[in-house]
Coordinates of C-alpha atoms in Angstrom, one line a residue:
M1 CA -3.4 -17.5 -6.5
P2 CA -5.3 -15.0 -4.4
S3 CA -4.1 -14.1 -0.9
D4 CA -6.9 -14.2 1.8
H5 CA -7.1 -12.0 4.9
Q6 CA -10.1 -13.5 6.8
G7 CA -12.3 -13.4 3.6
L8 CA -10.9 -10.3 1.9
T9 CA -9.1 -11.6 -1.1
I10 CA -6.4 -9.6 -2.9
H11 CA -7.2 -9.4 -6.6
W12 CA -3.7 -9.9 -8.0
P13 CA -3.2 -8.7 -11.6
S14 CA -1.9 -11.4 -14.0
G15 CA 1.7 -12.2 -13.3
F16 CA 1.7 -10.6 -9.8
A17 CA 0.5 -13.5 -7.6
P18 CA 3.0 -14.0 -4.8
D19 CA 4.3 -17.2 -6.4
E20 CA 4.9 -15.4 -9.7
A21 CA 6.7 -12.3 -8.3
D22 CA 10.4 -11.7 -7.9
Y23 CA 9.5 -10.2 -4.5
H24 CA 6.5 -10.5 -2.2
F25 CA 5.8 -9.0 1.2
R26 CA 2.8 -9.4 3.6
A27 CA 2.1 -7.7 6.9
K28 CA -0.9 -6.8 9.1
T29 CA -1.7 -4.8 12.2
S30 CA -4.7 -3.8 14.3
I31 CA -5.6 -0.1 14.3
N32 CA -8.0 1.4 16.9
A33 CA -10.2 3.2 14.4
A34 CA -13.0 2.4 12.0
P35 CA -12.2 1.0 8.6
A36 CA -13.4 4.2 6.9
A37 CA -11.0 6.3 9.0
V38 CA -8.0 4.1 8.2
F39 CA -8.9 4.0 4.5
D40 CA -9.4 7.8 4.4
C41 CA -6.0 8.4 6.0
L42 CA -4.2 6.1 3.5
A43 CA -6.1 7.5 0.6
D44 CA -5.2 11.1 1.5
L45 CA -2.3 11.2 -1.0
D46 CA -1.4 14.8 -0.5
R47 CA -0.5 14.1 3.2
W48 CA 1.8 11.1 2.5
P49 CA 5.0 13.3 2.7
L50 CA 3.9 14.2 6.3
W51 CA 3.8 10.7 7.6
V52 CA 5.2 8.1 5.2
P53 CA 9.0 7.9 5.7
G54 CA 10.9 8.4 2.5
V55 CA 8.0 10.0 0.6
S56 CA 9.0 13.5 -0.5
D57 CA 6.2 14.1 -3.1
A58 CA 2.8 12.6 -3.8
A59 CA 0.0 13.8 -6.0
P60 CA -2.6 12.8 -8.6
A61 CA -1.0 12.5 -12.1
L62 CA -3.4 15.0 -13.4
P63 CA -3.6 18.2 -11.3
G64 CA -7.1 18.8 -9.8
R65 CA -8.1 15.1 -10.0
T66 CA -9.2 13.2 -6.9
L67 CA -8.2 9.6 -6.3
G68 CA -10.6 6.8 -7.2
L69 CA -10.8 3.7 -9.3
Q70 CA -8.6 3.9 -12.5
E71 CA -7.1 7.2 -11.4
S72 CA -3.4 7.6 -11.6
F73 CA -1.0 9.2 -9.2
R74 CA 2.7 9.6 -8.7
Y75 CA 5.0 9.7 -5.7
R76 CA 8.7 10.0 -4.9
L77 CA 10.0 7.3 -2.5
F78 CA 13.6 7.7 -1.3
G79 CA 14.3 9.8 -4.4
V80 CA 12.8 7.3 -6.9
D81 CA 9.8 8.4 -8.9
L82 CA 6.9 5.9 -9.1
E83 CA 3.9 6.1 -11.4
C84 CA 0.7 4.3 -10.2
L85 CA -2.8 3.4 -11.3
I86 CA -5.5 2.5 -8.8
A87 CA -6.9 -0.9 -9.5
E88 CA -9.0 -1.5 -6.4
W89 CA -11.0 1.3 -4.6
Q90 CA -13.6 0.2 -2.1
P91 CA -13.6 2.8 0.7
G92 CA -13.3 1.1 4.1
T93 CA -12.7 -2.3 2.5
R94 CA -9.8 -2.4 0.1
L95 CA -7.3 -0.3 -1.9
G96 CA -4.8 -1.4 -4.4
W97 CA -2.6 0.1 -7.1
S98 CA -0.2 -1.0 -9.8
G99 CA 3.0 0.9 -10.1
L100 CA 6.0 1.4 -12.3
G101 CA 9.5 2.6 -11.4
P102 CA 13.0 2.1 -12.7
G103 CA 13.4 -1.6 -13.3
L104 CA 10.3 -2.3 -11.2
H105 CA 6.6 -3.2 -11.8
F106 CA 4.6 -3.8 -8.7
Y107 CA 1.2 -4.2 -7.2
H108 CA 0.4 -2.9 -3.6
A109 CA -2.8 -4.0 -2.0
W110 CA -4.5 -3.1 1.3
T111 CA -7.5 -4.6 3.1
F112 CA -9.5 -3.2 6.0
E113 CA -11.4 -5.7 8.2
P114 CA -13.7 -4.3 10.9
R115 CA -13.4 -5.7 14.5
T116 CA -14.9 -4.5 17.7
R117 CA -13.4 -0.9 18.2
A118 CA -10.6 -1.7 15.7
T119 CA -9.7 -2.5 12.1
V120 CA -7.3 -5.2 11.0
V121 CA -5.2 -3.7 8.2
A122 CA -3.3 -6.1 5.9
T123 CA -1.0 -5.0 3.2
E124 CA 0.8 -7.0 0.5
Q125 CA 3.1 -6.0 -2.2
A126 CA 4.3 -8.2 -5.1
A127 CA 6.9 -6.9 -7.5
R128 CA 8.8 -8.0 -10.7
G129 CA 11.9 -6.8 -12.4
A130 CA 15.5 -5.9 -11.5
G131 CA 14.3 -3.5 -8.8
A132 CA 12.3 -6.3 -7.2
V133 CA 15.3 -8.5 -7.2
T134 CA 17.2 -5.7 -5.4
M135 CA 14.3 -5.5 -2.9
R136 CA 14.5 -9.2 -2.2
A137 CA 18.3 -8.9 -1.7
S138 CA 17.8 -6.1 0.8
H139 CA 14.9 -8.1 2.3
P140 CA 15.1 -7.0 6.0
E141 CA 15.5 -3.3 5.3
W142 CA 12.7 -3.2 2.7
E143 CA 10.3 -5.2 4.9
N144 CA 11.1 -3.0 7.9
F145 CA 10.2 0.0 5.7
L146 CA 6.9 -1.6 4.6
R147 CA 6.0 -2.8 8.1
Y148 CA 7.2 0.2 10.1
G149 CA 7.2 3.0 7.6
W150 CA 3.8 2.3 6.2
L151 CA 1.8 0.2 8.6
D152 CA 3.0 1.5 12.0
T153 CA 2.9 5.1 10.9
L154 CA -0.5 4.6 9.4
K155 CA -1.6 3.2 12.8
Q156 CA -0.1 6.1 14.7
R157 CA -1.5 8.7 12.3
T158 CA -5.0 7.2 12.3
E159 CA -5.2 6.6 16.0
H160 CA -4.1 10.2 16.8
R161 CA -6.3 12.1 14.4

């Protein structure tokens, strides 16, 4: 079943709809910047280690490639290596990627809705596997990371560019 953020639907891969996942998270915030600026900040993978807590390395899987639809990338989050493939790439509107890690298969989606002098940014993550069960068990800590580590720092970084 798709999730809807004021008309922007998450295109969940098969088996990753929130009611099919071992773990699901949803959050949103308002950022005082245009959708394109917020998207560009999030899509600037090389800079993730500068602002996303816990990310120590991030790069396209193939050196010299730029991110875009069907491009792969990797990042290290709290010492865990994750391999990802971009499944949704609509600059200023939506971004989503499938990812794999130890005992974990996930889908992370972002939507960007324009408002007067702001953008409503919504993010959802659905995950399956033993790692997702662990995420669910440590629910408050993981959700705090997604909400404050990703969303709030994205807000701060975009608004202070």
